[in-house]
Every structure is written in structure tokens, then in C-alpha cells.
CSV table of C-alpha atoms in Angstrom, one decimal:
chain,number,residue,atom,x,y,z
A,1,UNK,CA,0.0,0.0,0.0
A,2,UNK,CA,1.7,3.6,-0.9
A,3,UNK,CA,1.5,6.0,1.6
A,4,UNK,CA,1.3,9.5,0.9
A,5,UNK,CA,1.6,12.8,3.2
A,6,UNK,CA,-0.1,16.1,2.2
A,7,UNK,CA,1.2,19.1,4.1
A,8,UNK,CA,-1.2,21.7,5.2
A,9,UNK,CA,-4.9,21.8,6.7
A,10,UNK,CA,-5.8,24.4,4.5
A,11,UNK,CA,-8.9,24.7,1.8
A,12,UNK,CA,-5.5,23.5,-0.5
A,13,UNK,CA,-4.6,20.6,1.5
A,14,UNK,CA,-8.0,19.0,2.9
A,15,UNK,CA,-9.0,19.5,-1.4
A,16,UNK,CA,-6.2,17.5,-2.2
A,17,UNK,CA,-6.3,14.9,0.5
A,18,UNK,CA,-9.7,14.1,-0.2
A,19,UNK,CA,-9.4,14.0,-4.1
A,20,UNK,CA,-6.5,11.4,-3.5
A,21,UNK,CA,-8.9,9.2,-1.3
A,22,UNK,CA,-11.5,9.4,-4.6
A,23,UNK,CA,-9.1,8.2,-7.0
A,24,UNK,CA,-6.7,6.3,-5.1
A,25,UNK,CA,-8.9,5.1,-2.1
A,26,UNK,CA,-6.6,2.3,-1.4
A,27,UNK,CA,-3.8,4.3,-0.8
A,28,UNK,CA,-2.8,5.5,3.2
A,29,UNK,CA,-3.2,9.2,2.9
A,30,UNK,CA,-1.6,11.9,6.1
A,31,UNK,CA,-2.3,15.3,6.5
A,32,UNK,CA,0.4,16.7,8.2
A,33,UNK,CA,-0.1,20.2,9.5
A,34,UNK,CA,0.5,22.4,12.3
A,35,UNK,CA,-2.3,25.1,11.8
A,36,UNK,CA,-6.1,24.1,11.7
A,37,UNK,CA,-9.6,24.8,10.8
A,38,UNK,CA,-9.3,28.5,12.6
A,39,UNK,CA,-5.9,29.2,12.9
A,40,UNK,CA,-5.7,28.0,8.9
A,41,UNK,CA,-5.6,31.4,6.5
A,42,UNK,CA,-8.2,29.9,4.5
A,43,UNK,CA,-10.9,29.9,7.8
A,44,UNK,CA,-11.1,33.9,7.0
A,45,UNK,CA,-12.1,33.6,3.3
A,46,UNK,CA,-15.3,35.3,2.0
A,47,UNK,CA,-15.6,32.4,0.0
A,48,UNK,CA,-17.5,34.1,-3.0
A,49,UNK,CA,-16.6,32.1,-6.3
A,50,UNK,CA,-15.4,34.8,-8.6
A,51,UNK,CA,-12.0,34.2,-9.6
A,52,UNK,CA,-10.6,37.3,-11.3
A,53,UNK,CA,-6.8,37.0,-11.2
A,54,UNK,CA,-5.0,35.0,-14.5
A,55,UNK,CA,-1.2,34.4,-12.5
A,56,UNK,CA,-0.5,30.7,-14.1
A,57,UNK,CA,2.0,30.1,-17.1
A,58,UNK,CA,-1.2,28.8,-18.9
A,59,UNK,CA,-4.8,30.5,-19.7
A,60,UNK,CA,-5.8,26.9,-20.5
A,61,UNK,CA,-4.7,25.3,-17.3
A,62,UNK,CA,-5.9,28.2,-14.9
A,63,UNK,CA,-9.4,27.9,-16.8
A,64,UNK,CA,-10.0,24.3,-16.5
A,65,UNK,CA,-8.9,24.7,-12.6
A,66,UNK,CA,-11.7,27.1,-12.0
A,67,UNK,CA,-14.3,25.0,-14.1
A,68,UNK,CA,-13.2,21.7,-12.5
A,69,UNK,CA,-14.0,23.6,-8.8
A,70,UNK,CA,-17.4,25.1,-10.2
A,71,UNK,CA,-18.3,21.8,-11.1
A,72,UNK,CA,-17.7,20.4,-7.9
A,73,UNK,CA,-19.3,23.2,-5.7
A,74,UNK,CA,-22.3,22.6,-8.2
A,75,UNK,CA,-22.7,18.9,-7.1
A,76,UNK,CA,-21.8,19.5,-3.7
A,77,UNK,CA,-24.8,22.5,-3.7
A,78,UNK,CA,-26.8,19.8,-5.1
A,79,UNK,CA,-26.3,16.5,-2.8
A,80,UNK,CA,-26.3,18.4,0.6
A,81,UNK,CA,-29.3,18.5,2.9
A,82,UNK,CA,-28.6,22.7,3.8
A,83,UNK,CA,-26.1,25.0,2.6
A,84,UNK,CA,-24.8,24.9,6.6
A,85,UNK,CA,-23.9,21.1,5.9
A,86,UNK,CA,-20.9,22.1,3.5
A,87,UNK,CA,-21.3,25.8,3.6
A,88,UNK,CA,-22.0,25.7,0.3
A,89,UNK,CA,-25.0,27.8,-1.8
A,90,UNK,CA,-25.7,29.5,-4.9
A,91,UNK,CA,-26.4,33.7,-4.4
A,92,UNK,CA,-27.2,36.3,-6.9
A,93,UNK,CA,-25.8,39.8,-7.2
A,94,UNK,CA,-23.5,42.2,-8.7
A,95,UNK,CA,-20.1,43.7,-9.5
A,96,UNK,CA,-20.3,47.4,-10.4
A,97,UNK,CA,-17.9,50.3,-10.5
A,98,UNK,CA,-17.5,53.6,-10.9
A,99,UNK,CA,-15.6,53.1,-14.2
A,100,UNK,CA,-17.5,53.4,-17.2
A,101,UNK,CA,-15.0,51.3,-19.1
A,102,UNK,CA,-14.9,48.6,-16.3
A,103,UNK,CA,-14.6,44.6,-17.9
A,104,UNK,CA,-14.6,41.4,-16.3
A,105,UNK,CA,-11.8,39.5,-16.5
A,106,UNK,CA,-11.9,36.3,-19.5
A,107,UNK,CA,-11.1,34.0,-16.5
A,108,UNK,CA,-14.7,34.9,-14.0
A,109,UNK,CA,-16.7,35.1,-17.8
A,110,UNK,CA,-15.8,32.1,-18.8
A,111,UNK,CA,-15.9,30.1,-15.6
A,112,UNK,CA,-19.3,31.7,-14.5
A,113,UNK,CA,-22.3,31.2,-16.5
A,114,UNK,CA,-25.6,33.5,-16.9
A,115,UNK,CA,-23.4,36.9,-16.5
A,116,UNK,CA,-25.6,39.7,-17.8
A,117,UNK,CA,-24.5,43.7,-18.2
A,118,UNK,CA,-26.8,45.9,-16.1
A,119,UNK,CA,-28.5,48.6,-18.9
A,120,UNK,CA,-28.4,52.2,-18.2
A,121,UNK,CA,-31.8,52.4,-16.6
A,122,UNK,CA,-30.9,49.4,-14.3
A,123,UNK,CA,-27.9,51.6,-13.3
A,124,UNK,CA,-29.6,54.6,-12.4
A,125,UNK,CA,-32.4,52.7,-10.5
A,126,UNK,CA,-30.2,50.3,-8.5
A,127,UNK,CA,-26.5,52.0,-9.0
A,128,UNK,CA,-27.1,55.9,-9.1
A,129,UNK,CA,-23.5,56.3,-8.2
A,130,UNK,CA,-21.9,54.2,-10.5
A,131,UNK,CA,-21.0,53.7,-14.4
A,132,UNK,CA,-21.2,50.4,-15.1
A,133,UNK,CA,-21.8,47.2,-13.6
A,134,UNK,CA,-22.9,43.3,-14.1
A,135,UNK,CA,-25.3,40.7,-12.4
A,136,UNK,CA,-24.7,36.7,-11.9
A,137,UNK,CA,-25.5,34.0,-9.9
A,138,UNK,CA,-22.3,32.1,-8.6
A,139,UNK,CA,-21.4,29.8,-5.4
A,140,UNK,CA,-20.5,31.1,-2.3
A,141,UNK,CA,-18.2,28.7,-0.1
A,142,UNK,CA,-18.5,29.3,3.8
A,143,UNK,CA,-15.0,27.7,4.8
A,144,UNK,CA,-16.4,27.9,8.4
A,145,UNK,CA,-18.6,24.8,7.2
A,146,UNK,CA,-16.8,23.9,4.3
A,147,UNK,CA,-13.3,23.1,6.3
A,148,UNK,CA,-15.2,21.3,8.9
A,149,UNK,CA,-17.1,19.3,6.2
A,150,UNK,CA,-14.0,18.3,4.0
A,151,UNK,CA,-12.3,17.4,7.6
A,152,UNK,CA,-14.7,15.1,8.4
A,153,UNK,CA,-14.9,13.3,4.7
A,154,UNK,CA,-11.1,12.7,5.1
A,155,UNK,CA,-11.6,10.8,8.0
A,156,UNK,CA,-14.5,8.8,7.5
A,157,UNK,CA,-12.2,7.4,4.8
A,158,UNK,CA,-9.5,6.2,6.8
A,159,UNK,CA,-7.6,9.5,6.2
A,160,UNK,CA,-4.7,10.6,9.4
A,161,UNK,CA,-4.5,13.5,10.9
A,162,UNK,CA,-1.2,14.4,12.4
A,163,UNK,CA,-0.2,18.1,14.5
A,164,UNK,CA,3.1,18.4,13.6
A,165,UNK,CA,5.6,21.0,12.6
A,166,UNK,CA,7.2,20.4,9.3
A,167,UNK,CA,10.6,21.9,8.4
A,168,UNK,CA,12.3,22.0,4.9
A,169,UNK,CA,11.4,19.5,2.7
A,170,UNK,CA,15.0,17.8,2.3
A,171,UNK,CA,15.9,18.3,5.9
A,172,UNK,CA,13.1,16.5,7.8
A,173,UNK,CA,13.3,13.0,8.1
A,174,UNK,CA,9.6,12.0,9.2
A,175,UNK,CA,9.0,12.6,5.5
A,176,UNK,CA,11.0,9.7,4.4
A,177,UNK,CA,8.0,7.7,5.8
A,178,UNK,CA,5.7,8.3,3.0
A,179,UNK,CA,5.9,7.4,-1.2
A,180,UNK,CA,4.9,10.7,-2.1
A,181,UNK,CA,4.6,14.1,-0.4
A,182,UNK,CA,2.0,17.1,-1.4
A,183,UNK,CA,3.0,20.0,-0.4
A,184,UNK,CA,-0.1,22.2,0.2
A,185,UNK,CA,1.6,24.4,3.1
A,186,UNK,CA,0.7,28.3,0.8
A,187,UNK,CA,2.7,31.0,2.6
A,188,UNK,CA,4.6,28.3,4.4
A,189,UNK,CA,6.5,27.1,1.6
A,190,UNK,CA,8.6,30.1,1.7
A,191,UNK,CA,10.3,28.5,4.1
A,192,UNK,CA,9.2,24.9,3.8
A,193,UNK,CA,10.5,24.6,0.0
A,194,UNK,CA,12.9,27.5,0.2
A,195,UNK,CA,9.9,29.3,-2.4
A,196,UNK,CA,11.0,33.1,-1.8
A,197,UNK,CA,8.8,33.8,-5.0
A,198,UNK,CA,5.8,33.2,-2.2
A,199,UNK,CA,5.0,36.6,-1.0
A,200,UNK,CA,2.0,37.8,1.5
A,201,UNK,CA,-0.9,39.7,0.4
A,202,UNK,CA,-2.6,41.1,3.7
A,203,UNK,CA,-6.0,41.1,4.0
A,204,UNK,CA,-8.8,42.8,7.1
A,205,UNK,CA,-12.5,41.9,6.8
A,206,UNK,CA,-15.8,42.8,9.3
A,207,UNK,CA,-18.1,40.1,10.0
A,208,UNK,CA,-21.5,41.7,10.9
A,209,UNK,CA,-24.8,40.3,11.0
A,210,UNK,CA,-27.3,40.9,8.9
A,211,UNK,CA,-29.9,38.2,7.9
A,212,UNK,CA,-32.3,40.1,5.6
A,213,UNK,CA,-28.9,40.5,3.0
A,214,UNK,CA,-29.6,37.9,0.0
A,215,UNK,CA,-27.1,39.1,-2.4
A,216,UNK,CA,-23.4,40.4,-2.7
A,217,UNK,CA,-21.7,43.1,-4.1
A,218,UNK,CA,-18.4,43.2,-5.6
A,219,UNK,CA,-17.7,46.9,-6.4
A,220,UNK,CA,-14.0,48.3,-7.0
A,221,UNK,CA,-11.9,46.0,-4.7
A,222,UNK,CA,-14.9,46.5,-1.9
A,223,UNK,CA,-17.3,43.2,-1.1
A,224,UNK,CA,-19.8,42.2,0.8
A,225,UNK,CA,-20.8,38.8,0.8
A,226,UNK,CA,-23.9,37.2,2.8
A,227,UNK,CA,-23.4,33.6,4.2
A,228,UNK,CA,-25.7,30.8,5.4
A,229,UNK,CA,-26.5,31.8,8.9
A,230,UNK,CA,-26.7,35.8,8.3
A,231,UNK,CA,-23.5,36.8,9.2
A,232,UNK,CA,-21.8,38.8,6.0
A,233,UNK,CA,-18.3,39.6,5.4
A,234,UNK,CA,-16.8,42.7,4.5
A,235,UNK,CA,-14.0,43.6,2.8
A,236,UNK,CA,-11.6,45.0,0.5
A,237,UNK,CA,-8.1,45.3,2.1
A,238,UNK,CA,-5.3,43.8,-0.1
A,239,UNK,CA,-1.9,44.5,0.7
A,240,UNK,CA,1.2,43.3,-1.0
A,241,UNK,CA,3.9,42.3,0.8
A,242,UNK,CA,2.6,43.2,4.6
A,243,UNK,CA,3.0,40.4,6.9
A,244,UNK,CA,0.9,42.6,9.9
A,245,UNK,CA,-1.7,40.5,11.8
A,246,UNK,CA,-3.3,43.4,14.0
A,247,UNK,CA,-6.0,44.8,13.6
A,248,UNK,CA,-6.1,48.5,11.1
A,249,UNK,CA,-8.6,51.4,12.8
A,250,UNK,CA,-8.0,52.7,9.2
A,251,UNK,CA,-8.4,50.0,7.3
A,252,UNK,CA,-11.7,49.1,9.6
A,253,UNK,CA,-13.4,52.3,8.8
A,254,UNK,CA,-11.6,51.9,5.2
A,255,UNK,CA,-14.5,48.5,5.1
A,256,UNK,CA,-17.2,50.0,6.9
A,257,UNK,CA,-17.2,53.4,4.9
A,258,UNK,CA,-17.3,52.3,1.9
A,259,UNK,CA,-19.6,49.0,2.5
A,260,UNK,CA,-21.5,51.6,4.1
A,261,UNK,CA,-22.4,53.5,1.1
A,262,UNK,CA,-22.8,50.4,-0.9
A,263,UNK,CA,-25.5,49.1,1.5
A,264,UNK,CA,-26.4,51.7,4.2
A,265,UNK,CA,-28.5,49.1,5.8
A,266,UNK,CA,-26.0,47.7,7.2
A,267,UNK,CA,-25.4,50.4,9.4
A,268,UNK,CA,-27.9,49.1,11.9
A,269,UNK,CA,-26.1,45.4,11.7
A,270,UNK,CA,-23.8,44.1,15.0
A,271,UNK,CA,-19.9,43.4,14.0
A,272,UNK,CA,-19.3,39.9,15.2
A,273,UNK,CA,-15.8,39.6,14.3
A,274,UNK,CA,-12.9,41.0,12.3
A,275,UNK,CA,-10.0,39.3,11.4
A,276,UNK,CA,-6.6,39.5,9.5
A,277,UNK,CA,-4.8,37.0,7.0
A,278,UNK,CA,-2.2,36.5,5.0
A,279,UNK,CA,-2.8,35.6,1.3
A,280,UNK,CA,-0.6,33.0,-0.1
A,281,UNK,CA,0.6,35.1,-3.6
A,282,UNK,CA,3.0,33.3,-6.2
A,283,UNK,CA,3.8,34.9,-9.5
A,284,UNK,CA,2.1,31.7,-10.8
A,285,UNK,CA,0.3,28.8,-8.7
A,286,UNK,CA,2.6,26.2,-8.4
A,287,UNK,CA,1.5,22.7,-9.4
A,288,UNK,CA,4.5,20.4,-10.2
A,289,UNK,CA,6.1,17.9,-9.3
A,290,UNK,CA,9.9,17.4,-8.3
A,291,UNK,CA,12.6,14.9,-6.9
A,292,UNK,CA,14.7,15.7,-4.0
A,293,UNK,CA,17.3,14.2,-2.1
A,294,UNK,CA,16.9,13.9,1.3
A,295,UNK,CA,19.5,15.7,4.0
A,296,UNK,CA,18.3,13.2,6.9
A,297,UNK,CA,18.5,10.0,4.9
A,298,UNK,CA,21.8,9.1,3.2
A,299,UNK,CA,20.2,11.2,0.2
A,300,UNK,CA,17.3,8.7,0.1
A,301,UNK,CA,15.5,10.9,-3.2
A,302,UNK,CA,11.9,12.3,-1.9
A,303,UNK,CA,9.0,12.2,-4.4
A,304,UNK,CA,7.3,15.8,-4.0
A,305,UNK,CA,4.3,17.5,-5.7
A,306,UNK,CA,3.8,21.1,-5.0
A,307,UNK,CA,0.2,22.8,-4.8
A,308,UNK,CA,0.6,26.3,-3.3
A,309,UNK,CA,0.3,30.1,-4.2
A,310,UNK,CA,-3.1,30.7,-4.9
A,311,UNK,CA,-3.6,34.0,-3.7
A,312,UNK,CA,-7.1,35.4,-3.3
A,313,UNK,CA,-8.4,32.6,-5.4
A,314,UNK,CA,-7.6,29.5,-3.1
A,315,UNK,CA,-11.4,28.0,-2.8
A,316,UNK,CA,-12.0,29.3,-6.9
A,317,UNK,CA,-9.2,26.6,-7.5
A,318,UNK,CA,-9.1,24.3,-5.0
A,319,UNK,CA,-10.6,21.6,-5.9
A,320,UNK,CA,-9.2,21.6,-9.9
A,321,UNK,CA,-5.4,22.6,-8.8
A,322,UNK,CA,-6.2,19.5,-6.1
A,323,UNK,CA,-7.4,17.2,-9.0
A,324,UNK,CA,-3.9,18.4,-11.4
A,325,UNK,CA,-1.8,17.3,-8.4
A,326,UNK,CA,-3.4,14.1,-7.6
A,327,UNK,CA,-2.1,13.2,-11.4
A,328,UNK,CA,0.8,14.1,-10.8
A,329,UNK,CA,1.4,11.8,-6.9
A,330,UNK,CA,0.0,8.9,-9.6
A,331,UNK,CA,2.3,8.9,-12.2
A,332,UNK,CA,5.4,8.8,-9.4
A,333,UNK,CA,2.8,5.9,-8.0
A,334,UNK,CA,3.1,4.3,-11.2
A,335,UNK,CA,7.0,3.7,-11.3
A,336,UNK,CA,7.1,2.4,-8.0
A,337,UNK,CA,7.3,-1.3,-8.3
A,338,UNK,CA,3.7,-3.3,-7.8
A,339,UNK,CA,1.5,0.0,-7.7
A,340,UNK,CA,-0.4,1.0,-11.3
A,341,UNK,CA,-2.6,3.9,-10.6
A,342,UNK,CA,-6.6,4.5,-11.7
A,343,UNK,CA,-7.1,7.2,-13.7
């Protein structure tokens, strides 16, 4: 039986762990991790599926990483019971701005169907304020149900769970253990895999909570996006290269203001929370595989598949960047003597 280790607890590594217990399910699959569920970056995502940014080598791949995801939030939105099972659910709204001129990016049109240009008079009646804007139905992905949920499907499979600290890649020796390791650790791998391409992109958002909400708004970097259980997120803070975790007065009233004036009914809803992370950014997501030799074992060579650098747009590709590296652990599976992989 191979045994493979995936590195990280994040919406990255639970993706990946469970889509190698779909198409290898006899295979003994670890996570190994030293942050979870609300210590994880990913915990603190808005979760709206919109991916916007194109940072991969390929148009192609990127594209068929979001689809891949939409189509598995789509079954998921499907099978479950309530949208508080998985934290998944389908909303409608908008993305508007104050630029007349303002586009979509290819990527979020072609990997969200049913998007439809607001007309001038829709403008003026729902957007006096703004130029231009569009309207679309898409998933949003709660990670406060959808870690838990992707947790316990790992498990129920036979999949381990182990709290440990991992250092480099060729210098700790408990990796040896495994066939093949994922490395799913985002920001980590700065250090992890000596990645100093991996830079963080700092990011502040407002819980408040506001039941009656029943759409977002994506306008000009600003968002507010509604979740199963009323609380909404709000948000718009991105800044490159800032590794700060307290809490911005400015950047708070930054949120408030200009979600504010987006929805001024939310003026009269309760902040719940507010919280700070650290976006994983990579020129390109990295999904590829390598061999290493080990520093700890007589340079015994360590089979390694990278999955890491997502940015903003960690849950838009999760689960099709998860899928690309799961092909990748099974062709090193497939040289190892007595294993053939199941495509």
C-alpha cells in the first residue's frame, strides 16, 4: 500500500487529500499540518466564487482549474441536505464600478455562467453612483462549514491526521515515511521549500450580522458577501507584501465606509468579528512535481508535488489545482514497483 503525506490543513490541503482518497482510495493518505480549521488562512475567506486573477503560465490550465471547482461546488450545492452542511450555496448579485469602461476579466466570464451587463436604466435605479456594472448567480463557499465538512470526509475514509511542525522539505526526516509528499503548506512554503517567490498579500475583513442580506456586491476591490447563517463579510483590504496580523482602525473604517455607502442598511447590523490574513501570492500557482534528495537520509530521493500560491483565489481553485496534483502523486505511484494507478 503507498502511503502519501499532504502538508497543510488548508482549503488546499484538505482539497487535495480528499481527491486522493477518490481516485486512489486504497492508498494510506496523512495530513500533516501544524495550523487548523481556525488558525488556517483559508478559515477567514469570504468564500464568494469569482475568480478574477489570471497568475498561471497557462490561460488553458488556470481555466480548466476554476471550471473543475465550479463543477464540484455545483454537485456538492446539489447533494447536501442545507447549505450549513458544506457551507455551500448558490447567491445572486452584482459587481459594479465607478468606471465606465470597467470589464470582467476572461477568467470569472468564462468560468461563471448567466453573467448579464446591467443597462443604463438598471444603473440609475439600483447604482445611481456608479458607471457600469454586471449581475450573476455564482457559489459562495463558507469555509467555516466547508473546512469542517472536507475534515470530516477525510476521515471517515481512513484518512490521518497528524499536528506536527514540518521543516524543509530535504531536511526533515519523518517525510521519508511516506511514497509521495503534497505540499499544500501556501505561505509556508517560503520557508518549507525555500519558495522566496511566495509573498503575502494582507488582507482585514468585518463580520456583521445581517440576515435580511440575500445578495453580494463586488464593487472596486470592496465586497460584501452574505453567508448561510446571516453573518456577511466585508472587505476590500489587499496589501502586497505586509505580513501585519493586528487589527487597522484605518483600514476598519476603510470596510465599513465604503460597504456603508454600498448598502447603508448595514449600518444598523452588529460586528461579530474582524479578522486579519495572509494571502498566499505566487507569481504563478505552483503545481508540479519534483525529486529531491533527502538531507536526513543518506540522500534517500523524496518524491514531491507542489500545490501552493493561490492568492485570493484559493477556494475558486481548490478543488481543480487538487485534482492536477493528484495526477501528478499517480504517475510517481506508477513507477514504484507493484502500484499501477486508476485514472
Amino acid at each position: 500500500m503507498a502511503s502519501i503525506c499532504v502538508i497543510g490543513a488548508g482549503v488546499i490541503g484538505l482539497s487535495t487529500a480528499n481527491c486522493l482518497l477518490d481516485h486512489l482510495p486504497d492508498c494510506e493518505v496523512t495530513i500533516v499540518a501544524e495550523k487548523f480549521m481556525d488558525q488556517t488562512t483559508s478559515i477567514g475567506a469570504a468564500g464568494c466564487f469569482g475568480p478574477k486573477t489570471i497568475f498561471s503560465e497557462s490561460f488553458d490550465d488556470i481555466l480548466q482549474w476554476s471550471k473543475a471547482s465550479w463543477d464540484h461546488f455545483a454537485a456538492l450545492n446539489e447533494r447536501a441536505k442545507s447549505s450549513t452542511e458544506t457551507g455551500v450555496f448558490l447567491i445572486n448579485g452584482y459587481e459594479i464600478s465607478k468606471n465606465k469602461e470597467y470589464c470582467q476579466s476572461e477568467l470569472l466570464k468564462r468560468s461563471v455562467p448567466n453573467i448579464k451587463r446591467l443597462n443604463d436604466v438598471e444603473m440609475k435605479s439600483m447604482f445611481p453612483n456608479f458607471k457600469s456594472g454586471f449581475r450573476y448567480k455564482t457559489f459562495m463557499v463558507d469555509p467555516r462549514y466547508y473546512l469542517p465538512y472536507l475534515t470530516e470526509q477525510f476521515k471517515s475514509r481512513g484518512g490521518r491526521i497528524i499536528e506536527r511542525k514540518v521543516s524543509k522539505l530535504n531536511e526533515d526526516k519523518f517525510l521519508t515515511n511516506f511514497d509521495v509528499i503534497v505540499n499544500c503548506s501556501g505561505l509556508g512554503s517560503r520557508h518549507i521549500a525555500d519558495d522566496h517567490r511566495m509573498v503575502p498579500i494582507r488582507g482585514q475583513t468585518v463580520k456583521v450580522y445581517a440576515p435580511w442580506l440575500q445578495h453580494f456586491i463586488f464593487s472596486d476591490g470592496l465586497y460584501i458577501y452574505p453567508s448561510a447563517d446571516g453573518l456577511v463579510t466585508l472587505g476590500g483590504i489587499k496589501q502586497f507584501g505586509s505580513s501585519s496580523m493586528e487589527i487597522s482602525g484605518h483600514d476598519r473604517k476603510y470596510i465599513l465606509d465604503g460597504c456603508y455607502t454600498l448598502e447603508p442598511e448595514l449600518k444598523k447590523a452588529p460586528i461579530v468579528q474582524e479578522w486579519v490574513g495572509l494571502r498566499p501570492f505566487r507569481p504563478f500557482v505552483r503545481v508540479e512535481s519534483e525529486v529531491i534528495k533527502s538531507k536526513q537520509a543518506d540522500g534517500e530521493p523524496m518524491r514531491i508535488v507542489h500545490n501552493y500560491g493561490h492568492g485570493g483565489d484559493g477556494i475558486a481553485l481548490s478543488w481543480g489545482t487538487s485534482e492536477q496534483a493528484v495526477k501528478l502523486v499517480m504517475k510517481f505511484l506508477d513507477n514504484l514497483t507493484g502500484f499501477k494507478s486508476k485514472l
